[in-house]
Amino acid sequence: MYEIVMVKCWDMATLECCWTLPSLGGFAYSLAFSPVDTGCLAIGVGDGMIRIWNTLSIKNNYDVKNFWQGVKSKVTALCWHPTKEGCLAFGTDDGKVGLYDTYSSKPPQISSTYHKKTVYTLAWGPPVPPTALGGEGDRPSLTLYSCGGEGIVLQHNPWKLSGEAFDINKLIRDTNSITYKLPVHTEISWKADGKIMALGNEDGSIEIFRVPNLKLICTIQQHHKLVNTISWHHEHGSQPELSYLMASGSNNAVIYVHNLQTVIESNSESPVTITEPYRTLSGHTAKITSLAWSQHHDGRLVSASYDGTAQVWDTLQEEPLCNFRGHRGRLFCVVWSPLDPDCIYSGADDFCVYKWLTSMQEHSRPPQGKKSIELEKKRLSQPKPKPKKKKKPTSRVPIKQELCDRNEDEGVKESSGPVENGVSDQETEEEAREPELPCAVTSAVSKEPISCTPVSVGFEKSKVTINNKVTLLKKELPKEKSDSRYPYCISEALMKKRKARSILPLSTSLDHRSKEEIHQDCLVLATAKHSKEPNEDVSADLEERFHLGLFTDRATLYRMIEVEGKGHLENGHPELFHQLMLWKGDLKGVLRTAAERGELTDNLVAMAPVAGYHVWVWAVEAFAKQLCFQDQYVKAASHLLSIHKVYEAVELLKSNHFYREAIAVAKARLRPEDPILKDLYLSWGAVLEKDGHYALAAKCYLGATSAYDAAKVLSKKGDATSLRTAAELASIVGENELSASLALRCAQELLLARNWVGAQEALHLHESLKGQRLVFCLLELLSKHLEEKQLLEVKSSSSYNAWTAGGEGPFVERVTAVWKTAFSLDSPEQYQAAVRQLQSLLLHLCHDLTLAVLSQQVASWDTAVEELLRAVMRSYDSGNFTIMQEVHSAFLPEGCDHLRDKLGDHQSPTTPAFKSLEAFFIYGRLYEFWWSLSGPCPESSIWVRAAHRRMTSVEQSQQLNNVSPEETEPKASQPEPSRPPELDVRLTEEGEQILRACKELFSEEHASLQNSQRTVAEVQETLADMIRQHQKRQLCKPTADGPAKNEPEQEAEQSLSGSQHQCKEEKSEPVSLPELTKRLTEANERIAKFPESIKTWPFPDVLECCLILLHIKSQHPGCVTHEMQQQAQELLQKYSNTKVYKRHCQTFCT
């Protein structure tokens, strides 16, 4: 919990508190009024707390709430949500962005993505991709944008602050096709309508973007230094065109106002560059830190500056209206009251927030003098000089260097101040007559405590201050002239006059007592020195008067040193205690005491060898531990090296991420083959790789003799240059396979940029890529050919090889000619070798199977099922049924039951994939079963037992009677092998099992989905055929009377084709285009209703499986049950409405 200091005013008559004045423990960095709860002012302070000031409170003028949980750092930016009540975004100087609900006591939500430096600005704006790509219910209406000191603007999703924030630079690059390095952003501001965003940059430029894709529409090249603040004019004024005004301030002292109405409304395709302002506001003498438009006026602006003043401007007339000079430091923020047109709030580095009125200011423009506020504050902090002397005190305090990230350290505020100038001589004289500030103060929110009149410059004398950083001195202060209001404010000149602290202060003070006490000391000392026998009274006197140890024996002296040492420790001066112990000769005790108190120094450790080698080693180790607690790890390692503890020093540096220093020590002090050196390289390389420093990580892996990892990490960036370097590195170290794959990736990247020359050079690195060189060569020739035919949009941007120029004759001959000349490819053996290089089906198949096996080893059965299914589908889609069956036999020899047991839960997301895999397994087994029965003489197998027997005449006659007329006709398309009558075929247990499993293939859902898909394909084919016929008719019209002559011929051709088509099925009736469109729409609607799990994973053709089963039934009636036959026929009748299956349905279902 942070300490909160307040000032209370009490009514002594009633003993009641009249008012409470809260204080600020740091700089006032940010001010923001709530747009919903009007009058609620948020203050971001450098003491790690947020103040919420209810400026409309009637009972308490200083109704302030403090929020500190989760902040833990200076609050540098604030922004209220435009519509959500109590939602306050804050940013800190350590890069943190969070959201506070000011109406609850819950800690804030913190974004998981931190800025690397101070958060400059926060702004609420509409979401841009990728956040904007979700549906209305999946994305917020407003997202939070933060600009950090590293120059990055992040978009935070307020609904998912735990997710990763999005860097809008990626969207800007993609939308505007930017290849150069984007400028460092320092400010972001959204126009009130949420359609335009302005980004201020470090180089002084301002970029204007249009949502939703952040298209760059304008660049303003006006400022020449870092842009600190941008502010858009409000939209509710009497002149709507003023809403296009944008004011900006930078490290220059000039404010520029631009009118962007023409640029925003023109919708130009290319961005516009603006170099002339609409209005220029000059007057400040230092950088501009904050701007705010008045909501109550048109074109009225207030600015805050490092010159220590706030200025109100009439921008349309370019005239200054009033200037506020109440602060004693640099101003950081300013905001106009949303209720009072005359009231403004400002905050600065004087620990104050001022409320002031524009109508009560004496000055109209900023001061133009060259006197520094720094020197003014130093002058006021000195004791007042005598009236006769005109010279001011000359003691100086080092000026604090101004930080580039706009953060100042409040801890050194006592001896530091603003660097900028801006106080005139006349003002200096006037302010010199005002009460002085103490050396260290925490100022309160400045407002008149008793009266309700708003505070202006004239009220500065009534400002309340609290001295909470002064340590009371035990001694009486020197009688120097100083302000009686602040008696503990001592100048540095007086501090320098003090003598060095005595090492024996207690003894010295006892020697300055009264004359009687000193005389008594002499008597006690004389008695002790001349007493021949020990006297208890004398011993008691010597123990009480320990300071007499200087004049007696050693034991008494040790007693005096002990008392003096305890006094030094109690007063916080251990170095004096150490000196006394050294005088005593107890160096070991000094070291032990200093180590216990964590007060070892370099001098003490340097003297440790005097006490012996072991004491020195122990002291160095203790000092190293102390330095580690103080985060001085490199110095601690150096001390460990002094006692030859090399491994401990290296481990200390490594554990605290000082890898560079650790490697330097290890290389210098250890053997080259020491394994710790390789471990250092690998550890550092892993850290660098994680942080994205791939080139340096590659050096580490090379240092660890892990060249393979070096090449891999170099290729991680993925650009062509990195890939080529990685390929060459892998080739140098002998990793040929890796080098070839990286060279191929490099060539593919260059291919995207149409850099054909670079692609061939990359492929030329390896002879094994000769086949790929042929592919790229043919693609290059084909691209050049199409470009010459004007069939490609890309023209002159391509970089072609020399062989593409010229060349006549057919395209294939040109290709082979280039292959012969450029690649020396002229023999059949060379062609065959290239063919072997390009055969990649088994390679891809093995990739899927490898993933499946690895997933099984780690018990990731969901992934194993999906990868097995991909391998099966890859071979199935390529038309290679044999490879598919070999995959089944090799990886599923016992079927899919063990996978079902591993998956367990039937509601698993992988269940549809498993069903698909099981269906293809049964599908393959069904074909094998059918083929085993289709031979002229079926033999015994795992599916059937074939036994020879003689058929009776009755059975033969029954068989002949059962044959239908259609079956007796020869069919060329479907030969049905006859089974010799002497064979008796019986199913084995495996055969019966596979037929029972065929029920899994009769899926109603999949049959319906496949039927709809076939309908879509058939309609598309019909439409394509209609288009071809239409084109043919158009080509057959050479003359005006052509159609009359050609129509009979076309009708004849159509009738001829129709008669040919009727050989095996009826001629289909002509279908109109609306009818086809209706069929296509209905089929697509049916497909859309199916679950995604059904559509995602492929399934064997259900009707094809039905036909196979019915063929088996026709050949061997006893093998298929009547129930399965009926189910297959029903599926055929229901879903065979396409041409492919109509004829087969008539065969088996009639």
GROMACS .gro file of C-alpha atoms in nm, residues 366-544:
model
  179
  366PRO     CA    1   0.409   3.335  -2.293
  367PRO     CA    2   0.715   3.503  -2.140
  368GLN     CA    3   0.997   3.574  -2.381
  369GLY     CA    4   1.287   3.617  -2.131
  370LYS     CA    5   1.591   3.390  -2.125
  371LYS     CA    6   1.604   3.325  -1.751
  372SER     CA    7   1.582   2.955  -1.679
  373ILE     CA    8   1.319   2.816  -1.446
  374GLU     CA    9   1.595   2.589  -1.319
  375LEU     CA   10   1.800   2.883  -1.197
  376GLU     CA   11   1.488   3.049  -1.058
  377LYS     CA   12   1.402   2.747  -0.850
  378LYS     CA   13   1.762   2.720  -0.729
  379ARG     CA   14   1.754   3.086  -0.628
  380LEU     CA   15   1.430   3.041  -0.436
  381SER     CA   16   1.569   2.736  -0.255
  382GLN     CA   17   1.867   2.937  -0.117
  383PRO     CA   18   1.853   3.144   0.204
  384LYS     CA   19   1.747   3.501   0.134
  385PRO     CA   20   2.047   3.730   0.086
  386LYS     CA   21   2.096   4.044   0.289
  387PRO     CA   22   1.910   4.346   0.147
  388LYS     CA   23   2.233   4.539   0.092
  389LYS     CA   24   2.386   4.275  -0.131
  390LYS     CA   25   2.258   4.264  -0.487
  391LYS     CA   26   2.440   3.949  -0.590
  392LYS     CA   27   2.254   3.624  -0.574
  393PRO     CA   28   2.396   3.306  -0.419
  394THR     CA   29   2.639   3.138  -0.653
  395SER     CA   30   2.604   2.782  -0.525
  396ARG     CA   31   2.487   2.559  -0.805
  397VAL     CA   32   2.329   2.218  -0.818
  398PRO     CA   33   2.386   1.986  -1.118
  399ILE     CA   34   2.098   2.014  -1.363
  400LYS     CA   35   1.923   1.685  -1.429
  401GLN     CA   36   1.960   1.563  -1.782
  402GLU     CA   37   1.628   1.559  -1.966
  403LEU     CA   38   1.520   1.212  -2.069
  404CYS     CA   39   1.417   1.152  -2.429
  405ASP     CA   40   1.120   0.943  -2.324
  406ARG     CA   41   0.960   1.231  -2.134
  407ASN     CA   42   1.008   1.067  -1.791
  408GLU     CA   43   1.175   1.248  -1.502
  409ASP     CA   44   1.283   1.095  -1.176
  410GLU     CA   45   1.089   1.246  -0.889
  411GLY     CA   46   1.347   1.108  -0.649
  412VAL     CA   47   1.598   1.372  -0.754
  413LYS     CA   48   1.339   1.649  -0.774
  414GLU     CA   49   1.497   1.816  -0.473
  415SER     CA   50   1.813   1.905  -0.666
  416SER     CA   51   1.679   1.929  -1.017
  417GLY     CA   52   1.443   2.137  -1.222
  418PRO     CA   53   1.337   2.221  -1.576
  419VAL     CA   54   1.603   2.295  -1.831
  420GLU     CA   55   1.390   2.516  -2.053
  421ASN     CA   56   1.387   2.893  -2.034
  422GLY     CA   57   1.092   3.124  -2.013
  423VAL     CA   58   1.087   3.359  -1.712
  424SER     CA   59   1.140   3.730  -1.770
  425ASP     CA   60   1.350   3.953  -1.543
  426GLN     CA   61   1.044   4.140  -1.423
  427GLU     CA   62   0.873   3.816  -1.323
  428THR     CA   63   1.184   3.701  -1.143
  429GLU     CA   64   1.179   4.008  -0.926
  430GLU     CA   65   0.810   3.966  -0.854
  431GLU     CA   66   0.843   3.603  -0.762
  432ALA     CA   67   1.144   3.672  -0.545
  433ARG     CA   68   0.913   3.853  -0.307
  434GLU     CA   69   0.689   3.547  -0.274
  435PRO     CA   70   0.742   3.283  -0.004
  436GLU     CA   71   1.017   3.036  -0.085
  437LEU     CA   72   0.963   2.666  -0.144
  438PRO     CA   73   1.134   2.415   0.083
  439CYS     CA   74   1.409   2.192  -0.049
  440ALA     CA   75   1.183   1.889  -0.076
  441VAL     CA   76   0.807   1.922  -0.092
  442THR     CA   77   0.500   1.732  -0.204
  443SER     CA   78   0.253   1.987  -0.331
  444ALA     CA   79  -0.120   1.939  -0.311
  445VAL     CA   80  -0.384   1.999  -0.571
  446SER     CA   81  -0.382   2.378  -0.570
  447LYS     CA   82  -0.718   2.532  -0.499
  448GLU     CA   83  -0.839   2.783  -0.241
  449PRO     CA   84  -0.943   2.565   0.056
  450ILE     CA   85  -1.202   2.794   0.212
  451SER     CA   86  -1.365   2.999  -0.060
  452CYS     CA   87  -1.525   2.843  -0.364
  453THR     CA   88  -1.368   3.091  -0.605
  454PRO     CA   89  -1.160   2.915  -0.873
  455VAL     CA   90  -0.788   2.962  -0.839
  456SER     CA   91  -0.584   3.182  -1.071
  457VAL     CA   92  -0.229   3.316  -1.061
  458GLY     CA   93  -0.316   3.557  -0.786
  459PHE     CA   94  -0.400   3.271  -0.556
  460GLU     CA   95  -0.054   3.121  -0.580
  461LYS     CA   96   0.043   3.263  -0.241
  462SER     CA   97  -0.222   3.055  -0.069
  463LYS     CA   98  -0.090   2.729  -0.210
  464VAL     CA   99  -0.046   2.467   0.061
  465THR     CA  100   0.276   2.263   0.069
  466ILE     CA  101   0.392   1.983   0.293
  467ASN     CA  102   0.751   1.904   0.384
  468ASN     CA  103   0.761   1.526   0.403
  469LYS     CA  104   1.120   1.452   0.304
  470VAL     CA  105   1.321   1.636   0.571
  471THR     CA  106   1.509   1.445   0.840
  472LEU     CA  107   1.514   1.626   1.173
  473LEU     CA  108   1.865   1.694   1.301
  474LYS     CA  109   1.951   1.615   1.657
  475LYS     CA  110   2.177   1.911   1.690
  476GLU     CA  111   2.076   2.271   1.685
  477LEU     CA  112   2.073   2.427   1.341
  478PRO     CA  113   2.338   2.684   1.253
  479LYS     CA  114   2.224   3.036   1.310
  480GLU     CA  115   2.219   3.132   0.946
  481LYS     CA  116   1.951   3.340   0.781
  482SER     CA  117   1.678   3.126   0.635
  483ASP     CA  118   1.303   3.143   0.589
  484SER     CA  119   1.136   3.110   0.926
  485ARG     CA  120   0.848   2.921   0.770
  486TYR     CA  121   1.079   2.633   0.675
  487PRO     CA  122   1.340   2.611   0.957
  488TYR     CA  123   1.481   2.282   0.833
  489CYS     CA  124   1.577   2.397   0.484
  490ILE     CA  125   1.958   2.415   0.484
  491SER     CA  126   2.158   2.528   0.183
  492GLU     CA  127   2.432   2.321   0.028
  493ALA     CA  128   2.687   2.591   0.105
  494LEU     CA  129   2.623   2.541   0.479
  495MET     CA  130   2.645   2.165   0.441
  496LYS     CA  131   2.987   2.196   0.281
  497LYS     CA  132   3.127   2.394   0.579
  498ARG     CA  133   3.076   2.107   0.823
  499LYS     CA  134   3.382   1.932   0.961
  500ALA     CA  135   3.447   1.565   0.910
  501ARG     CA  136   3.273   1.343   1.161
  502SER     CA  137   3.486   1.243   1.458
  503ILE     CA  138   3.577   0.878   1.488
  504LEU     CA  139   3.566   0.906   1.873
  505PRO     CA  140   3.267   1.135   1.924
  506LEU     CA  141   3.155   1.001   2.263
  507SER     CA  142   3.501   1.033   2.418
  508THR     CA  143   3.540   1.380   2.274
  509SER     CA  144   3.204   1.494   2.411
  510LEU     CA  145   3.289   1.359   2.759
  511ASP     CA  146   3.611   1.558   2.754
  512HIS     CA  147   3.403   1.875   2.700
  513ARG     CA  148   3.191   1.846   3.015
  514SER     CA  149   3.196   2.077   3.312
  515LYS     CA  150   3.517   2.163   3.495
  516GLU     CA  151   3.412   1.960   3.799
  517GLU     CA  152   3.360   1.644   3.593
  518ILE     CA  153   3.697   1.683   3.422
  519HIS     CA  154   3.867   1.735   3.758
  520GLN     CA  155   3.703   1.417   3.885
  521ASP     CA  156   3.836   1.233   3.579
  522CYS     CA  157   4.187   1.339   3.676
  523LEU     CA  158   4.145   1.207   4.029
  524VAL     CA  159   4.008   0.870   3.911
  525LEU     CA  160   4.288   0.841   3.658
  526ALA     CA  161   4.556   0.919   3.914
  527THR     CA  162   4.413   0.665   4.157
  528ALA     CA  163   4.406   0.397   3.886
  529LYS     CA  164   4.761   0.466   3.769
  530HIS     CA  165   4.923   0.470   4.115
  531SER     CA  166   4.720   0.205   4.295
  532LYS     CA  167   4.942  -0.093   4.375
  533GLU     CA  168   4.655  -0.336   4.440
  534PRO     CA  169   4.333  -0.384   4.238
  535ASN     CA  170   4.053  -0.171   4.376
  536GLU     CA  171   3.690  -0.251   4.301
  537ASP     CA  172   3.583   0.112   4.338
  538VAL     CA  173   3.846   0.225   4.091
  539SER     CA  174   3.747  -0.048   3.842
  540ALA     CA  175   3.383   0.060   3.865
  541ASP     CA  176   3.481   0.422   3.808
  542LEU     CA  177   3.692   0.330   3.505
  543GLU     CA  178   3.408   0.124   3.359
  544GLU     CA  179   3.172   0.418   3.397
   0.00000   0.00000   0.00000
